[in-house]
Tab-separated table of C-alpha atoms in Angstrom:
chain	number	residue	atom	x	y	z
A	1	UNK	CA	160.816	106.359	88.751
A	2	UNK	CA	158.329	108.167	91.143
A	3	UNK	CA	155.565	108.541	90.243
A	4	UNK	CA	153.454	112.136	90.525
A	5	UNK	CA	150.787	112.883	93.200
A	6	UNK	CA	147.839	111.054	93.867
A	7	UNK	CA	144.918	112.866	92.836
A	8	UNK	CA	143.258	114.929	95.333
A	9	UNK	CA	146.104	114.215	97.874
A	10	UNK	CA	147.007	117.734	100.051
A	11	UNK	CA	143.752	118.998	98.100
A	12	UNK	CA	142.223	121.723	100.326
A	13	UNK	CA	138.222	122.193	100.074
A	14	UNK	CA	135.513	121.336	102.493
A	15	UNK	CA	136.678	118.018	103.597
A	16	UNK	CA	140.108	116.275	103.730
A	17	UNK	CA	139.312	113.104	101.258
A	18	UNK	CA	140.029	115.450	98.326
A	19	UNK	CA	137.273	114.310	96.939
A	20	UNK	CA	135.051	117.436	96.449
A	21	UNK	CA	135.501	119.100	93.565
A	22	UNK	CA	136.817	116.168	91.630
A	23	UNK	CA	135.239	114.573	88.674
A	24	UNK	CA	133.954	111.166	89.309
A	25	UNK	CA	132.321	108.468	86.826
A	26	UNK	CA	130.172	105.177	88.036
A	27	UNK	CA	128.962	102.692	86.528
A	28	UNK	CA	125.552	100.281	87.858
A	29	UNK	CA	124.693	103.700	89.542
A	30	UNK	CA	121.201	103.003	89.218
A	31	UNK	CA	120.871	101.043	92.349
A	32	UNK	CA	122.657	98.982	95.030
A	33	UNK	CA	125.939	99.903	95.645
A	34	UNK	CA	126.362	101.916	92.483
A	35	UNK	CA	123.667	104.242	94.118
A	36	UNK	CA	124.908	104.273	97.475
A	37	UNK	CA	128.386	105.261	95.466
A	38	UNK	CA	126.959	108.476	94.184
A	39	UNK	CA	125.084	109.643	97.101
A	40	UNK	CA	128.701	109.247	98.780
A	41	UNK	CA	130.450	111.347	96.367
A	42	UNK	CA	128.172	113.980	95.949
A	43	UNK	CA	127.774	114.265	99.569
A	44	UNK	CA	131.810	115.143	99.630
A	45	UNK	CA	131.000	117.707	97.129
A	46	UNK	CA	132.328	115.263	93.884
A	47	UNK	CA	130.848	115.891	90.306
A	48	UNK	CA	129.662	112.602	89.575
A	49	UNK	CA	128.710	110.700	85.652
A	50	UNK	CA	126.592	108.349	86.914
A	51	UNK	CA	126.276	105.169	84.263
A	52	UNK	CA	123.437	102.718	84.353
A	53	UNK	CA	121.696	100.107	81.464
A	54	UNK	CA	118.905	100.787	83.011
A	55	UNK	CA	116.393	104.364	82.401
A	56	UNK	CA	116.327	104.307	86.282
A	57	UNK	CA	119.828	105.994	86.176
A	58	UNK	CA	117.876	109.138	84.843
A	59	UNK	CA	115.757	109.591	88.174
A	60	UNK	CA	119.194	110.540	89.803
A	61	UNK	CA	119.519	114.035	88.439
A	62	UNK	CA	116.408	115.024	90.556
A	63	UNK	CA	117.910	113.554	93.634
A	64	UNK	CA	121.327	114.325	93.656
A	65	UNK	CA	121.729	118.297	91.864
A	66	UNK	CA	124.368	118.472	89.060
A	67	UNK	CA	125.129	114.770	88.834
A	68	UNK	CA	124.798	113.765	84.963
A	69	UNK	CA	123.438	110.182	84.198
A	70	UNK	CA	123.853	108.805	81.061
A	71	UNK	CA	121.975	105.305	79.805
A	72	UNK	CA	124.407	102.718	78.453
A	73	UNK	CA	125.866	99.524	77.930
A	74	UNK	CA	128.374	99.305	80.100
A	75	UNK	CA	130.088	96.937	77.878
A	76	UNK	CA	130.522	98.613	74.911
A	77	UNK	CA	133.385	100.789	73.552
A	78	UNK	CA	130.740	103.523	72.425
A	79	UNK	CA	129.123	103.885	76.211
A	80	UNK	CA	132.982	104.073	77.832
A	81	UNK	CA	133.794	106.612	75.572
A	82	UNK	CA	130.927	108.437	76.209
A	83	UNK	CA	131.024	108.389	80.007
A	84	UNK	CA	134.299	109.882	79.420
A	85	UNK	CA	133.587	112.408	76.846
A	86	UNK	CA	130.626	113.566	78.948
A	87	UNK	CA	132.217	113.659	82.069
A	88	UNK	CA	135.133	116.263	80.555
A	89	UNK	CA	132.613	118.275	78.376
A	90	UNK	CA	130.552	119.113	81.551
A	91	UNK	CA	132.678	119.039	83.690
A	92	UNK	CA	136.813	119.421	82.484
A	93	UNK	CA	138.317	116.238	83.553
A	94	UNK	CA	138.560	112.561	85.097
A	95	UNK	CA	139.745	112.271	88.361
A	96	UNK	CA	137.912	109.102	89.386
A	97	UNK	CA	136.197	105.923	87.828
A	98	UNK	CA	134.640	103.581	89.580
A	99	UNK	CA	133.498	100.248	87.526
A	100	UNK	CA	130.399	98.489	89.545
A	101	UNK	CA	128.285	97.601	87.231
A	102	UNK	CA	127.772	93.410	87.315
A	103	UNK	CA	125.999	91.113	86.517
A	104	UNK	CA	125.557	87.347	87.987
A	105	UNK	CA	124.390	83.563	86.821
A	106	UNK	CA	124.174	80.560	89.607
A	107	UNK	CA	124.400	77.657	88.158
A	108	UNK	CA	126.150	73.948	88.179
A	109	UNK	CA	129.539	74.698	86.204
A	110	UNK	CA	128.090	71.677	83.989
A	111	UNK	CA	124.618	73.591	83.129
A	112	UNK	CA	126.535	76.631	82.649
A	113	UNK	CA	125.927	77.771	79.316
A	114	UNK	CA	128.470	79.617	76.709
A	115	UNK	CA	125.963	82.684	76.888
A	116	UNK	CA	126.104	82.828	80.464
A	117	UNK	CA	130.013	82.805	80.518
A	118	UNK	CA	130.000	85.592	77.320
A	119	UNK	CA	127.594	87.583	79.158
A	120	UNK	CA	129.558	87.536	82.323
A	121	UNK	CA	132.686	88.423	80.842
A	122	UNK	CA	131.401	91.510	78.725
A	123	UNK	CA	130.247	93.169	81.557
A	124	UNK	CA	132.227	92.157	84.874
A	125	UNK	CA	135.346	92.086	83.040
A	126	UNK	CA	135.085	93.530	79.218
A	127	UNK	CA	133.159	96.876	80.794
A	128	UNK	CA	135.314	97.282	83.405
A	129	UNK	CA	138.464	97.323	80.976
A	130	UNK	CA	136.909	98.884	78.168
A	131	UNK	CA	135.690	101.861	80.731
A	132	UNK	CA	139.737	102.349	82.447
A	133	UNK	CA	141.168	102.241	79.507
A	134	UNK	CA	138.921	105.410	78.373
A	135	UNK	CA	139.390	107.148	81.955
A	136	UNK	CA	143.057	105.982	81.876
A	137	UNK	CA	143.821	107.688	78.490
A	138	UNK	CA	142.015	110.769	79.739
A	139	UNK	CA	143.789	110.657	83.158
A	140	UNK	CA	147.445	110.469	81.829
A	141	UNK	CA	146.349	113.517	78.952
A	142	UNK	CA	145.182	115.480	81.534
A	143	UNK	CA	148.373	114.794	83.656
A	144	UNK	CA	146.221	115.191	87.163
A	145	UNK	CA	146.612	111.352	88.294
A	146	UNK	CA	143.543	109.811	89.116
A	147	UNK	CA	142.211	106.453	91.059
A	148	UNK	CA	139.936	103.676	89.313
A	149	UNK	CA	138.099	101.429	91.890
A	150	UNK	CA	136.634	98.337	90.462
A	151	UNK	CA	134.244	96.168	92.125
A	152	UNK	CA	134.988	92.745	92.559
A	153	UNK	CA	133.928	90.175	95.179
A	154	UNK	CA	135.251	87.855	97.154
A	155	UNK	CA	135.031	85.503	94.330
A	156	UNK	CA	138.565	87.216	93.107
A	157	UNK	CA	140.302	85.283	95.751
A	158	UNK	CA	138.036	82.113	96.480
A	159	UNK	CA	135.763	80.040	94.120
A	160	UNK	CA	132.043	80.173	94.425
A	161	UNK	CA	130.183	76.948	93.323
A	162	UNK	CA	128.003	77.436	91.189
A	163	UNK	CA	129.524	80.262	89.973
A	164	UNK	CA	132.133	79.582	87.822
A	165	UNK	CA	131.186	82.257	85.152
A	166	UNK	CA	131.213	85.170	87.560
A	167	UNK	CA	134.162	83.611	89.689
A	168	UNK	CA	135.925	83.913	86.709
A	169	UNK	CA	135.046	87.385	85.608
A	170	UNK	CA	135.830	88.835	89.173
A	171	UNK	CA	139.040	87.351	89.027
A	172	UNK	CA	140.008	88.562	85.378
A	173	UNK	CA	138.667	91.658	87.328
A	174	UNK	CA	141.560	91.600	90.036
A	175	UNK	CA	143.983	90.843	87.419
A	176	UNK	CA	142.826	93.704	84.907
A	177	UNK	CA	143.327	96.211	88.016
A	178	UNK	CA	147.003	95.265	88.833
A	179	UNK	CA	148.243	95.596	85.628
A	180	UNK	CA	146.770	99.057	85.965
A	181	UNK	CA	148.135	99.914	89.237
A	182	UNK	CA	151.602	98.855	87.740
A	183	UNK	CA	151.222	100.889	84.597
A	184	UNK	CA	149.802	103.712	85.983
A	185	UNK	CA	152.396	104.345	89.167
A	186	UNK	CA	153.989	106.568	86.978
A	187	UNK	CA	151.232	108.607	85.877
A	188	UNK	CA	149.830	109.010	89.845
A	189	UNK	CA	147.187	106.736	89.002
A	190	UNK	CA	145.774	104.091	91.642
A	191	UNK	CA	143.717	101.223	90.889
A	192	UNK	CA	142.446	98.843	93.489
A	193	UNK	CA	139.875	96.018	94.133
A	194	UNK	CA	136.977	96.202	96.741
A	195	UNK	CA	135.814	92.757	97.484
A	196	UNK	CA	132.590	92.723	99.275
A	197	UNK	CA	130.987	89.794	100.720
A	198	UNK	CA	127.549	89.063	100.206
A	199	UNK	CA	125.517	92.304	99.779
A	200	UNK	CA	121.637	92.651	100.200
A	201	UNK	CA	120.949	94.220	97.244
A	202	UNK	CA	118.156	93.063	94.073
A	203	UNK	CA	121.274	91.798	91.754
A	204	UNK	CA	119.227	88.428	92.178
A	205	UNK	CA	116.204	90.041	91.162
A	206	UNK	CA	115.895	89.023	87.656
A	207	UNK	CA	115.907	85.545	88.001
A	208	UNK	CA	114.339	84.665	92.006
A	209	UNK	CA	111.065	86.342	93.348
A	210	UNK	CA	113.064	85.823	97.340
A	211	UNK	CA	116.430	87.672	96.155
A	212	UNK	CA	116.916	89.518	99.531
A	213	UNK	CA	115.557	87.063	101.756
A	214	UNK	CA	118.039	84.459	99.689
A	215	UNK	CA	120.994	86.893	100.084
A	216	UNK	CA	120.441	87.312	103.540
A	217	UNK	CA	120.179	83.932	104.301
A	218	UNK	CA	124.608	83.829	104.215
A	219	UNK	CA	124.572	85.513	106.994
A	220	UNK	CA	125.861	82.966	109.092
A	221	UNK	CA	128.975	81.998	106.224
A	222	UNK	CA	130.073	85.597	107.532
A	223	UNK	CA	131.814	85.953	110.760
A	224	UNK	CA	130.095	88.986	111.531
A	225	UNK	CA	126.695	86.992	111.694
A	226	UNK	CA	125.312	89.273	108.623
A	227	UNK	CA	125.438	90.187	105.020
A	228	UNK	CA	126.580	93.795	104.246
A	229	UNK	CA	124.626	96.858	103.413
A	230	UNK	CA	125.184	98.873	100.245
A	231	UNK	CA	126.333	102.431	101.975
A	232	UNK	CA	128.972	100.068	103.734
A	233	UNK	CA	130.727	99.046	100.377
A	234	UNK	CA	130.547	102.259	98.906
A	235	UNK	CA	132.451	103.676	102.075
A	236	UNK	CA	135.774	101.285	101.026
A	237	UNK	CA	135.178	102.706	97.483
A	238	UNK	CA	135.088	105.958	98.658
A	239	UNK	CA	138.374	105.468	100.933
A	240	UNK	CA	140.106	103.962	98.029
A	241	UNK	CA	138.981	106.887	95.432
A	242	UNK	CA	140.294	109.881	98.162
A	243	UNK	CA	143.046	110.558	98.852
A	244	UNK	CA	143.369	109.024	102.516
A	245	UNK	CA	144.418	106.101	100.675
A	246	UNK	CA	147.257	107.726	98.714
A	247	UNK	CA	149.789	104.810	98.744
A	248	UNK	CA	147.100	102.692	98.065
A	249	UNK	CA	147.173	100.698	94.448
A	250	UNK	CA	146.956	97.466	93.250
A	251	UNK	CA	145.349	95.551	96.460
A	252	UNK	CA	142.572	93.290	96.584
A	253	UNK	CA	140.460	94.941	99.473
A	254	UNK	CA	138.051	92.775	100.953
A	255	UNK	CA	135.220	93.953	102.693
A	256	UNK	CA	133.650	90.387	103.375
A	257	UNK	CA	132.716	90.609	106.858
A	258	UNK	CA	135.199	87.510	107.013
A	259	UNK	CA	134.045	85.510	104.800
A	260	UNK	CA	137.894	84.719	103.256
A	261	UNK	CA	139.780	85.044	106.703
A	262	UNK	CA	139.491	81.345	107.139
């Protein structure tokens, strides 16, 4: 059965990513790559929910005109169905989710505690499924297609020690997303993984006073010789959300700066 359009794809408009004009949520938009997400849509002319735990989200609005935060727990039912319900009562639709919103624990896989693994999974994985699900009921109502772009990590192919809580969320992650992509063919909805590398952003921030410095410090583990830059992950979310990637779903997209060619 084929499936309908992509959205946005042959969309006329002021650029030729069919983005502007479409109706865009993200989550973690407060900072990091969530930021760098926004700034990228609205640039393209997007109208963009932007989701965030933290009050932070709010100081968007006065940088970014028309985009609509909203404060939330990204892993409750309540906050996806919000995001939703805001983004078609302001602005008439879903066209494009992306889930970034994560959270992290290092630690020995023996000192990892059952709080640290519940607290993993509700918000890399449990957010990220409650929040499709919502867009994905709204997207096949609406009958426009749509794309959802979750956020994984290179963790969805390789293990991280240390990590086994968040190694395991990221790859529930890249499993969620291709049941997705097969389910929603037929509605002319994509869904696809970006899987960054190491990213200097302040995810570390809660728990070590050096969090850059220690993020940038895997430079080396990346062939490139450097750790990425937010605006350079949300430019792979933005190619999978437009339509330049129209045949596009399901795939794992790393944007690792090698870090799982070898």
């Amino acid at each position: 059965m084929s499936g309908s359009a992509p959205a946005g794809a042959g969309a006329s408009g002021g650029n030729d990513e069919g983005i502007e004009g479409k109706v865009a949520i993200v989550t973690g938009a407060a900072r990091g790559v969530g930021r760098a997400t926004v700034s990228w849509l609205h640039a393209r002319g997007a109208l963009v929910v932007a989701e965030d735990l933290r009050d932070a989200v709010l100081d968007l609005a006065a940088e970014f005109a028309g985009v609509i935060p909203l404060v939330g727990d990204v892993a409750l039912e309540d906050t996806a169905a919000r995001a939703v319900g805001v983004a078609r009562e302001r602005f008439g639709a879903v066209h494009i989710l992306i889930n970034n919103a994560g959270r992290t624990v290092n630690k020995p896989f023996s000192e990892t505690g059952s709080d640290d693994w519940d607290v993993l999974m509700a918000v890399n994985a449990r957010g990220a499924f409650l929040h499709s699900r919502e867009a994905f009921r709204a997207m096949i109502e609406q009958g426009s297609g749509g794309s959802i772009v979750n956020v994984g990590s290179y963790t969805c192919t390789v293990g991280l020690p240390e990590g086994s809580a968040y190694s395991a969320s990221k790859g529930a992650l890249a499993q969620l997303t291709k049941v997705i992509a097969l389910e929603g063919g037929q509605h002319g909805i994509r869904a696809n993984v970006v899987a960054p590398g190491v990213i200097e952003t302040d995810l570390l921030d809660s728990f070590r006073d050096d969090s850059r410095e220690y993020l940038r410090s895997f430079a080396a583990a990346h062939p490139l010789g450097r750790v990425a830059e937010p605006e350079e992950i949300a430019e792979v979310i933005g190619f999978l959300a437009s339509s330049r990637s129209s045949f596009v779903t399901g795939a794992v997209v790393a944007a690792d700066g090698g870090f799982t060619a070898g």
